[in-house]
Amino acid sequence: MATAATPATNMAMIKPCISSSRKVFMSSAASFSTESKEASWNRLTSSSHISSRQPFFQSIFSAPIKFKKVVTRAMSAANENKPLPGLPVDLRGKRAFIAGVADDNGYGWAIARSLAAAGAEIIVGTWVPALNIFESSLRRGKFDESRVLPDGSLMEITKVYPMDAVYDSLDDVPEDVKSNKRYAGSSKWTVKELVESVKQDFGSIDILVHSLANGPEVSKPLLETSRNGYLAAISASSYSFVSLLKEFVSIMNPGGASISLTYIASERIIPGYGGGMSSAKAALESDTRVLAFEAGRKHKIRVNTISAGPLRSRAAKAIGFIDMMIDYSSANAPLQKELSAEEVGNAAAFLASPLASAITGAVVYVDNGLNAMGVGVDSPIFVDLDIPKDN
């Protein structure tokens, strides 16, 4: 994941030069804790901040008008109750649970960071076998560089929960998994137990993010995929979202939002993305639409999914050809640049915010526009066409 701070939102405008004071409040560096606690801490807010000004006609006759360029940038405010100017992504007072964060270079981490930058409290669920390494890395400061928020403080993760979203309850867990040493020392990690723990610790959440997938036979063509491999991909990559939302929705505040991550292989042929994973992503998108209706009507919860472009994450590298996919995207997408995890995180923050209050049941493409292309323009067929290219 990119470690640079979130780019500020710049907006140049011409205005009368009016004397005014402006204060920027910087939140203190946040600390990591694996225990639930009640503490007073400043939530970071990313917003477009415009200095106040007197009415134009009041000042036009009292002093000569001077024009200057005003640049608005992402800033932080410490007072939760103070209305923000402009049109900010404001998630202060909201609590987000991100399922599937195990390191700092994937989309789950990027989404957590963007939500934190907008003011949300962050709690995460980590796959049980990866839990110890993840918590240890946080404690030792290994992720500090990528925890940096736009104001220079560090993203705080209030609590990390053990999780395995393949199992709804302890009765579903096979004996060989229960006795597996990688699960030793952890408890309450099935979906129902997880949600009950979050309920006891926090009472409710506002945002649910599903950032996990697994296909044990992803490198196999679909024609060579076993039934068990296919069903495992569906279970871990799509039904896990249904299960998490099914359990979490009872403790989600009305007006909340749920977001998952999908991929263009759900609707286009991506050779090499096998093992039933393309089917799992297609199921995830279909479920998004149905869940948007059901959760919206019954609980006033919005449900969307982000179709993200390729990223050099640890999980993506397991597929084996991620570098080729990134090169292909850079060569053929309308925007010729490598997609950053931060861009997906920012899109998620928007979808989770009141600014997206009428958006639900949508597949939102964050892929530099690659989804819109019908052909690869890097093909020799188009060599004689005058197609703009970045050098």
mmCIF file of N, CA and C in Angstrom, residues 292-380:
data_model
loop_
_atom_site.group_PDB
_atom_site.id
_atom_site.type_symbol
_atom_site.label_atom_id
_atom_site.label_comp_id
_atom_site.label_asym_id
_atom_site.label_seq_id
_atom_site.Cartn_x
_atom_site.Cartn_y
_atom_site.Cartn_z
ATOM 1 N N ALA A 292 -29.015 -5.116 -0.741
ATOM 2 C CA ALA A 292 -29.353 -3.688 -0.703
ATOM 3 C C ALA A 292 -30.854 -3.508 -0.506
ATOM 4 N N PHE A 293 -31.641 -4.336 -1.186
ATOM 5 C CA PHE A 293 -33.091 -4.265 -1.033
ATOM 6 C C PHE A 293 -33.526 -4.727 0.358
ATOM 7 N N GLU A 294 -33.043 -5.891 0.758
ATOM 8 C CA GLU A 294 -33.506 -6.458 2.018
ATOM 9 C C GLU A 294 -33.030 -5.646 3.226
ATOM 10 N N ALA A 295 -31.741 -5.314 3.253
ATOM 11 C CA ALA A 295 -31.207 -4.552 4.385
ATOM 12 C C ALA A 295 -31.708 -3.115 4.360
ATOM 13 N N GLY A 296 -31.949 -2.588 3.167
ATOM 14 C CA GLY A 296 -32.466 -1.230 3.060
ATOM 15 C C GLY A 296 -33.893 -1.124 3.556
ATOM 16 N N ARG A 297 -34.751 -2.049 3.137
ATOM 17 C CA ARG A 297 -36.150 -2.008 3.537
ATOM 18 C C ARG A 297 -36.327 -2.278 5.035
ATOM 19 N N LYS A 298 -35.591 -3.239 5.548
ATOM 20 C CA LYS A 298 -35.806 -3.675 6.923
ATOM 21 C C LYS A 298 -34.979 -2.899 7.941
ATOM 22 N N HIS A 299 -33.737 -2.494 7.549
ATOM 23 C CA HIS A 299 -32.834 -1.897 8.531
ATOM 24 C C HIS A 299 -32.297 -0.521 8.136
ATOM 25 N N LYS A 300 -32.683 -0.027 6.953
ATOM 26 C CA LYS A 300 -32.181 1.262 6.467
ATOM 27 C C LYS A 300 -30.650 1.273 6.352
ATOM 28 N N ILE A 301 -30.123 0.138 5.884
ATOM 29 C CA ILE A 301 -28.682 -0.004 5.675
ATOM 30 C C ILE A 301 -28.407 -0.041 4.176
ATOM 31 N N ARG A 302 -27.413 0.712 3.731
ATOM 32 C CA ARG A 302 -27.010 0.703 2.322
ATOM 33 C C ARG A 302 -25.949 -0.372 2.095
ATOM 34 N N VAL A 303 -25.995 -1.004 0.923
ATOM 35 C CA VAL A 303 -25.057 -2.086 0.588
ATOM 36 C C VAL A 303 -24.488 -1.835 -0.807
ATOM 37 N N ASN A 304 -23.195 -1.670 -0.904
ATOM 38 C CA ASN A 304 -22.520 -1.453 -2.182
ATOM 39 C C ASN A 304 -21.254 -2.282 -2.253
ATOM 40 N N THR A 305 -20.739 -2.442 -3.454
ATOM 41 C CA THR A 305 -19.459 -3.130 -3.624
ATOM 42 C C THR A 305 -18.567 -2.333 -4.554
ATOM 43 N N ILE A 306 -17.274 -2.351 -4.298
ATOM 44 C CA ILE A 306 -16.293 -1.637 -5.118
ATOM 45 C C ILE A 306 -15.561 -2.650 -5.992
ATOM 46 N N SER A 307 -15.634 -2.439 -7.309
ATOM 47 C CA SER A 307 -14.865 -3.266 -8.235
ATOM 48 C C SER A 307 -13.515 -2.583 -8.436
ATOM 49 N N ALA A 308 -12.532 -3.084 -7.714
ATOM 50 C CA ALA A 308 -11.222 -2.438 -7.696
ATOM 51 C C ALA A 308 -10.291 -3.049 -8.733
ATOM 52 N N GLY A 309 -9.419 -2.223 -9.260
ATOM 53 C CA GLY A 309 -8.414 -2.690 -10.202
ATOM 54 C C GLY A 309 -7.325 -3.481 -9.503
ATOM 55 N N PRO A 310 -6.374 -4.011 -10.258
ATOM 56 C CA PRO A 310 -5.315 -4.843 -9.675
ATOM 57 C C PRO A 310 -4.375 -4.053 -8.767
ATOM 58 N N LEU A 311 -3.934 -4.707 -7.696
ATOM 59 C CA LEU A 311 -3.040 -4.097 -6.712
ATOM 60 C C LEU A 311 -1.983 -5.115 -6.306
ATOM 61 N N ARG A 312 -0.764 -4.651 -6.094
ATOM 62 C CA ARG A 312 0.316 -5.547 -5.667
ATOM 63 C C ARG A 312 0.218 -5.824 -4.163
ATOM 64 N N SER A 313 -0.861 -6.435 -3.754
ATOM 65 C CA SER A 313 -1.032 -6.796 -2.351
ATOM 66 C C SER A 313 -0.490 -8.208 -2.126
ATOM 67 N N ARG A 314 -0.346 -8.564 -0.862
ATOM 68 C CA ARG A 314 0.133 -9.900 -0.536
ATOM 69 C C ARG A 314 -0.818 -10.961 -1.067
ATOM 70 N N ALA A 315 -2.122 -10.718 -0.918
ATOM 71 C CA ALA A 315 -3.102 -11.700 -1.377
ATOM 72 C C ALA A 315 -3.085 -11.839 -2.894
ATOM 73 N N ALA A 316 -2.959 -10.709 -3.600
ATOM 74 C CA ALA A 316 -2.984 -10.748 -5.065
ATOM 75 C C ALA A 316 -1.757 -11.452 -5.623
ATOM 76 N N LYS A 317 -0.640 -11.333 -4.946
ATOM 77 C CA LYS A 317 0.576 -11.981 -5.422
ATOM 78 C C LYS A 317 0.444 -13.501 -5.446
ATOM 79 N N ALA A 318 -0.485 -14.022 -4.645
ATOM 80 C CA ALA A 318 -0.673 -15.473 -4.611
ATOM 81 C C ALA A 318 -1.247 -15.990 -5.923
ATOM 82 N N ILE A 319 -1.896 -15.098 -6.686
ATOM 83 C CA ILE A 319 -2.458 -15.510 -7.968
ATOM 84 C C ILE A 319 -1.351 -15.811 -8.963
ATOM 85 N N GLY A 320 -0.275 -15.020 -8.890
ATOM 86 C CA GLY A 320 0.902 -15.329 -9.699
ATOM 87 C C GLY A 320 1.133 -14.447 -10.906
ATOM 88 N N PHE A 321 0.134 -13.672 -11.346
ATOM 89 C CA PHE A 321 0.343 -12.849 -12.535
ATOM 90 C C PHE A 321 -0.125 -11.417 -12.306
ATOM 91 N N ILE A 322 -0.075 -10.975 -11.056
ATOM 92 C CA ILE A 322 -0.580 -9.648 -10.723
ATOM 93 C C ILE A 322 0.212 -8.546 -11.427
ATOM 94 N N ASP A 323 1.532 -8.733 -11.572
ATOM 95 C CA ASP A 323 2.342 -7.710 -12.237
ATOM 96 C C ASP A 323 1.913 -7.527 -13.684
ATOM 97 N N MET A 324 1.593 -8.618 -14.366
ATOM 98 C CA MET A 324 1.129 -8.518 -15.748
ATOM 99 C C MET A 324 -0.210 -7.798 -15.825
ATOM 100 N N MET A 325 -1.094 -8.037 -14.851
ATOM 101 C CA MET A 325 -2.396 -7.385 -14.844
ATOM 102 C C MET A 325 -2.262 -5.884 -14.615
ATOM 103 N N ILE A 326 -1.328 -5.505 -13.754
ATOM 104 C CA ILE A 326 -1.098 -4.078 -13.504
ATOM 105 C C ILE A 326 -0.532 -3.415 -14.749
ATOM 106 N N ASP A 327 0.416 -4.073 -15.412
ATOM 107 C CA ASP A 327 0.975 -3.521 -16.646
ATOM 108 C C ASP A 327 -0.090 -3.404 -17.730
ATOM 109 N N TYR A 328 -0.947 -4.421 -17.819
ATOM 110 C CA TYR A 328 -2.021 -4.390 -18.819
ATOM 111 C C TYR A 328 -2.974 -3.231 -18.545
ATOM 112 N N SER A 329 -3.323 -3.054 -17.287
ATOM 113 C CA SER A 329 -4.226 -1.966 -16.920
ATOM 114 C C SER A 329 -3.614 -0.608 -17.242
ATOM 115 N N SER A 330 -2.344 -0.440 -16.911
ATOM 116 C CA SER A 330 -1.675 0.837 -17.178
ATOM 117 C C SER A 330 -1.617 1.134 -18.672
ATOM 118 N N ALA A 331 -1.478 0.087 -19.481
ATOM 119 C CA ALA A 331 -1.367 0.278 -20.929
ATOM 120 C C ALA A 331 -2.715 0.520 -21.597
ATOM 121 N N ASN A 332 -3.806 0.021 -21.001
ATOM 122 C CA ASN A 332 -5.085 0.021 -21.703
ATOM 123 C C ASN A 332 -6.192 0.837 -21.060
ATOM 124 N N ALA A 333 -6.063 1.191 -19.801
ATOM 125 C CA ALA A 333 -7.106 1.963 -19.138
ATOM 126 C C ALA A 333 -7.121 3.401 -19.634
ATOM 127 N N PRO A 334 -8.264 4.070 -19.578
ATOM 128 C CA PRO A 334 -8.319 5.489 -19.956
ATOM 129 C C PRO A 334 -7.339 6.346 -19.166
ATOM 130 N N LEU A 335 -7.153 6.027 -17.881
ATOM 131 C CA LEU A 335 -6.174 6.740 -17.062
ATOM 132 C C LEU A 335 -4.932 5.870 -16.942
ATOM 133 N N GLN A 336 -3.866 6.297 -17.570
ATOM 134 C CA GLN A 336 -2.647 5.480 -17.618
ATOM 135 C C GLN A 336 -1.780 5.716 -16.403
ATOM 136 N N LYS A 337 -2.152 5.075 -15.315
ATOM 137 C CA LYS A 337 -1.387 5.146 -14.076
ATOM 138 C C LYS A 337 -1.678 3.908 -13.257
ATOM 139 N N GLU A 338 -0.783 3.614 -12.340
ATOM 140 C CA GLU A 338 -1.013 2.463 -11.471
ATOM 141 C C GLU A 338 -1.990 2.852 -10.374
ATOM 142 N N LEU A 339 -2.994 2.028 -10.179
ATOM 143 C CA LEU A 339 -3.995 2.284 -9.155
ATOM 144 C C LEU A 339 -3.367 2.147 -7.771
ATOM 145 N N SER A 340 -3.703 3.063 -6.885
ATOM 146 C CA SER A 340 -3.213 2.973 -5.511
ATOM 147 C C SER A 340 -4.319 2.475 -4.601
ATOM 148 N N ALA A 341 -3.943 1.805 -3.533
ATOM 149 C CA ALA A 341 -4.924 1.331 -2.557
ATOM 150 C C ALA A 341 -5.649 2.501 -1.924
ATOM 151 N N GLU A 342 -4.957 3.603 -1.806
ATOM 152 C CA GLU A 342 -5.534 4.812 -1.222
ATOM 153 C C GLU A 342 -6.753 5.299 -2.003
ATOM 154 N N GLU A 343 -6.716 5.163 -3.325
ATOM 155 C CA GLU A 343 -7.841 5.611 -4.143
ATOM 156 C C GLU A 343 -9.084 4.765 -3.881
ATOM 157 N N VAL A 344 -8.877 3.484 -3.657
ATOM 158 C CA VAL A 344 -9.997 2.607 -3.310
ATOM 159 C C VAL A 344 -10.497 2.944 -1.908
ATOM 160 N N GLY A 345 -9.573 3.217 -0.989
ATOM 161 C CA GLY A 345 -9.953 3.599 0.364
ATOM 162 C C GLY A 345 -10.792 4.864 0.389
ATOM 163 N N ASN A 346 -10.414 5.840 -0.416
ATOM 164 C CA ASN A 346 -11.165 7.092 -0.461
ATOM 165 C C ASN A 346 -12.557 6.898 -1.040
ATOM 166 N N ALA A 347 -12.668 6.024 -2.044
ATOM 167 C CA ALA A 347 -13.984 5.731 -2.605
ATOM 168 C C ALA A 347 -14.878 5.070 -1.558
ATOM 169 N N ALA A 348 -14.295 4.193 -0.761
ATOM 170 C CA ALA A 348 -15.056 3.532 0.302
ATOM 171 C C ALA A 348 -15.516 4.537 1.350
ATOM 172 N N ALA A 349 -14.650 5.488 1.699
ATOM 173 C CA ALA A 349 -15.029 6.511 2.675
ATOM 174 C C ALA A 349 -16.212 7.328 2.164
ATOM 175 N N PHE A 350 -16.207 7.653 0.882
ATOM 176 C CA PHE A 350 -17.341 8.365 0.291
ATOM 177 C C PHE A 350 -18.608 7.529 0.374
ATOM 178 N N LEU A 351 -18.529 6.249 -0.010
ATOM 179 C CA LEU A 351 -19.711 5.387 0.000
ATOM 180 C C LEU A 351 -20.255 5.186 1.412
ATOM 181 N N ALA A 352 -19.385 5.258 2.405
ATOM 182 C CA ALA A 352 -19.823 5.081 3.784
ATOM 183 C C ALA A 352 -20.385 6.358 4.388
ATOM 184 N N SER A 353 -20.208 7.465 3.717
ATOM 185 C CA SER A 353 -20.567 8.764 4.268
ATOM 186 C C SER A 353 -21.980 9.186 3.876
ATOM 187 N N PRO A 354 -22.521 10.199 4.544
ATOM 188 C CA PRO A 354 -23.833 10.744 4.179
ATOM 189 C C PRO A 354 -23.872 11.308 2.762
ATOM 190 N N LEU A 355 -22.719 11.609 2.182
ATOM 191 C CA LEU A 355 -22.694 12.113 0.805
ATOM 192 C C LEU A 355 -23.229 11.076 -0.172
ATOM 193 N N ALA A 356 -23.180 9.807 0.200
ATOM 194 C CA ALA A 356 -23.665 8.723 -0.666
ATOM 195 C C ALA A 356 -24.971 8.140 -0.141
ATOM 196 N N SER A 357 -25.753 8.949 0.534
ATOM 197 C CA SER A 357 -26.953 8.461 1.226
ATOM 198 C C SER A 357 -28.006 7.879 0.294
ATOM 199 N N ALA A 358 -27.942 8.170 -0.990
ATOM 200 C CA ALA A 358 -28.920 7.624 -1.941
ATOM 201 C C ALA A 358 -28.314 6.558 -2.841
ATOM 202 N N ILE A 359 -27.100 6.111 -2.538
ATOM 203 C CA ILE A 359 -26.424 5.104 -3.356
ATOM 204 C C ILE A 359 -26.448 3.763 -2.645
ATOM 205 N N THR A 360 -27.096 2.801 -3.237
ATOM 206 C CA THR A 360 -27.124 1.446 -2.677
ATOM 207 C C THR A 360 -27.381 0.447 -3.799
ATOM 208 N N GLY A 361 -26.911 -0.780 -3.598
ATOM 209 C CA GLY A 361 -27.056 -1.811 -4.613
ATOM 210 C C GLY A 361 -26.169 -1.602 -5.820
ATOM 211 N N ALA A 362 -25.102 -0.822 -5.665
ATOM 212 C CA ALA A 362 -24.267 -0.438 -6.805
ATOM 213 C C ALA A 362 -22.928 -1.156 -6.810
ATOM 214 N N VAL A 363 -22.439 -1.408 -8.024
ATOM 215 C CA VAL A 363 -21.055 -1.821 -8.233
ATOM 216 C C VAL A 363 -20.311 -0.572 -8.681
ATOM 217 N N VAL A 364 -19.426 -0.080 -7.844
ATOM 218 C CA VAL A 364 -18.692 1.157 -8.124
ATOM 219 C C VAL A 364 -17.291 0.788 -8.602
ATOM 220 N N TYR A 365 -16.975 1.148 -9.834
ATOM 221 C CA TYR A 365 -15.672 0.795 -10.414
ATOM 222 C C TYR A 365 -14.611 1.813 -10.014
ATOM 223 N N VAL A 366 -13.560 1.315 -9.410
ATOM 224 C CA VAL A 366 -12.397 2.138 -9.073
ATOM 225 C C VAL A 366 -11.198 1.430 -9.687
ATOM 226 N N ASP A 367 -10.993 1.664 -10.987
ATOM 227 C CA ASP A 367 -9.994 0.887 -11.733
ATOM 228 C C ASP A 367 -9.364 1.692 -12.861
ATOM 229 N N ASN A 368 -9.357 3.010 -12.713
ATOM 230 C CA ASN A 368 -8.837 3.897 -13.755
ATOM 231 C C ASN A 368 -9.629 3.799 -15.059
ATOM 232 N N GLY A 369 -10.836 3.253 -14.979
ATOM 233 C CA GLY A 369 -11.705 3.181 -16.155
ATOM 234 C C GLY A 369 -11.525 1.950 -17.014
ATOM 235 N N LEU A 370 -10.728 0.990 -16.558
ATOM 236 C CA LEU A 370 -10.454 -0.193 -17.378
ATOM 237 C C LEU A 370 -11.735 -0.957 -17.718
ATOM 238 N N ASN A 371 -12.714 -0.932 -16.814
ATOM 239 C CA ASN A 371 -13.955 -1.668 -17.044
ATOM 240 C C ASN A 371 -14.711 -1.178 -18.275
ATOM 241 N N ALA A 372 -14.446 0.052 -18.692
ATOM 242 C CA ALA A 372 -15.175 0.621 -19.828
ATOM 243 C C ALA A 372 -14.604 0.187 -21.180
ATOM 244 N N MET A 373 -13.406 -0.399 -21.177
ATOM 245 C CA MET A 373 -12.739 -0.737 -22.428
ATOM 246 C C MET A 373 -13.270 -2.043 -23.020
ATOM 247 N N GLY A 374 -13.441 -2.048 -24.334
ATOM 248 C CA GLY A 374 -13.882 -3.253 -25.031
ATOM 249 C C GLY A 374 -12.745 -4.005 -25.679
ATOM 250 N N VAL A 375 -11.619 -3.330 -25.881
ATOM 251 C CA VAL A 375 -10.440 -3.956 -26.484
ATOM 252 C C VAL A 375 -9.194 -3.456 -25.774
ATOM 253 N N GLY A 376 -8.113 -4.198 -25.934
ATOM 254 C CA GLY A 376 -6.826 -3.756 -25.426
ATOM 255 C C GLY A 376 -6.117 -2.924 -26.481
ATOM 256 N N VAL A 377 -5.930 -1.648 -26.195
ATOM 257 C CA VAL A 377 -5.355 -0.760 -27.213
ATOM 258 C C VAL A 377 -3.865 -0.985 -27.410
ATOM 259 N N ASP A 378 -3.251 -1.845 -26.573
ATOM 260 C CA ASP A 378 -1.842 -2.154 -26.780
ATOM 261 C C ASP A 378 -1.659 -3.264 -27.808
ATOM 262 N N SER A 379 -2.753 -3.726 -28.402
ATOM 263 C CA SER A 379 -2.679 -4.764 -29.433
ATOM 264 C C SER A 379 -2.022 -4.219 -30.701
ATOM 265 N N PRO A 380 -1.223 -5.049 -31.388
ATOM 266 C CA PRO A 380 -0.605 -4.620 -32.658
ATOM 267 C C PRO A 380 -1.633 -4.180 -33.700
#
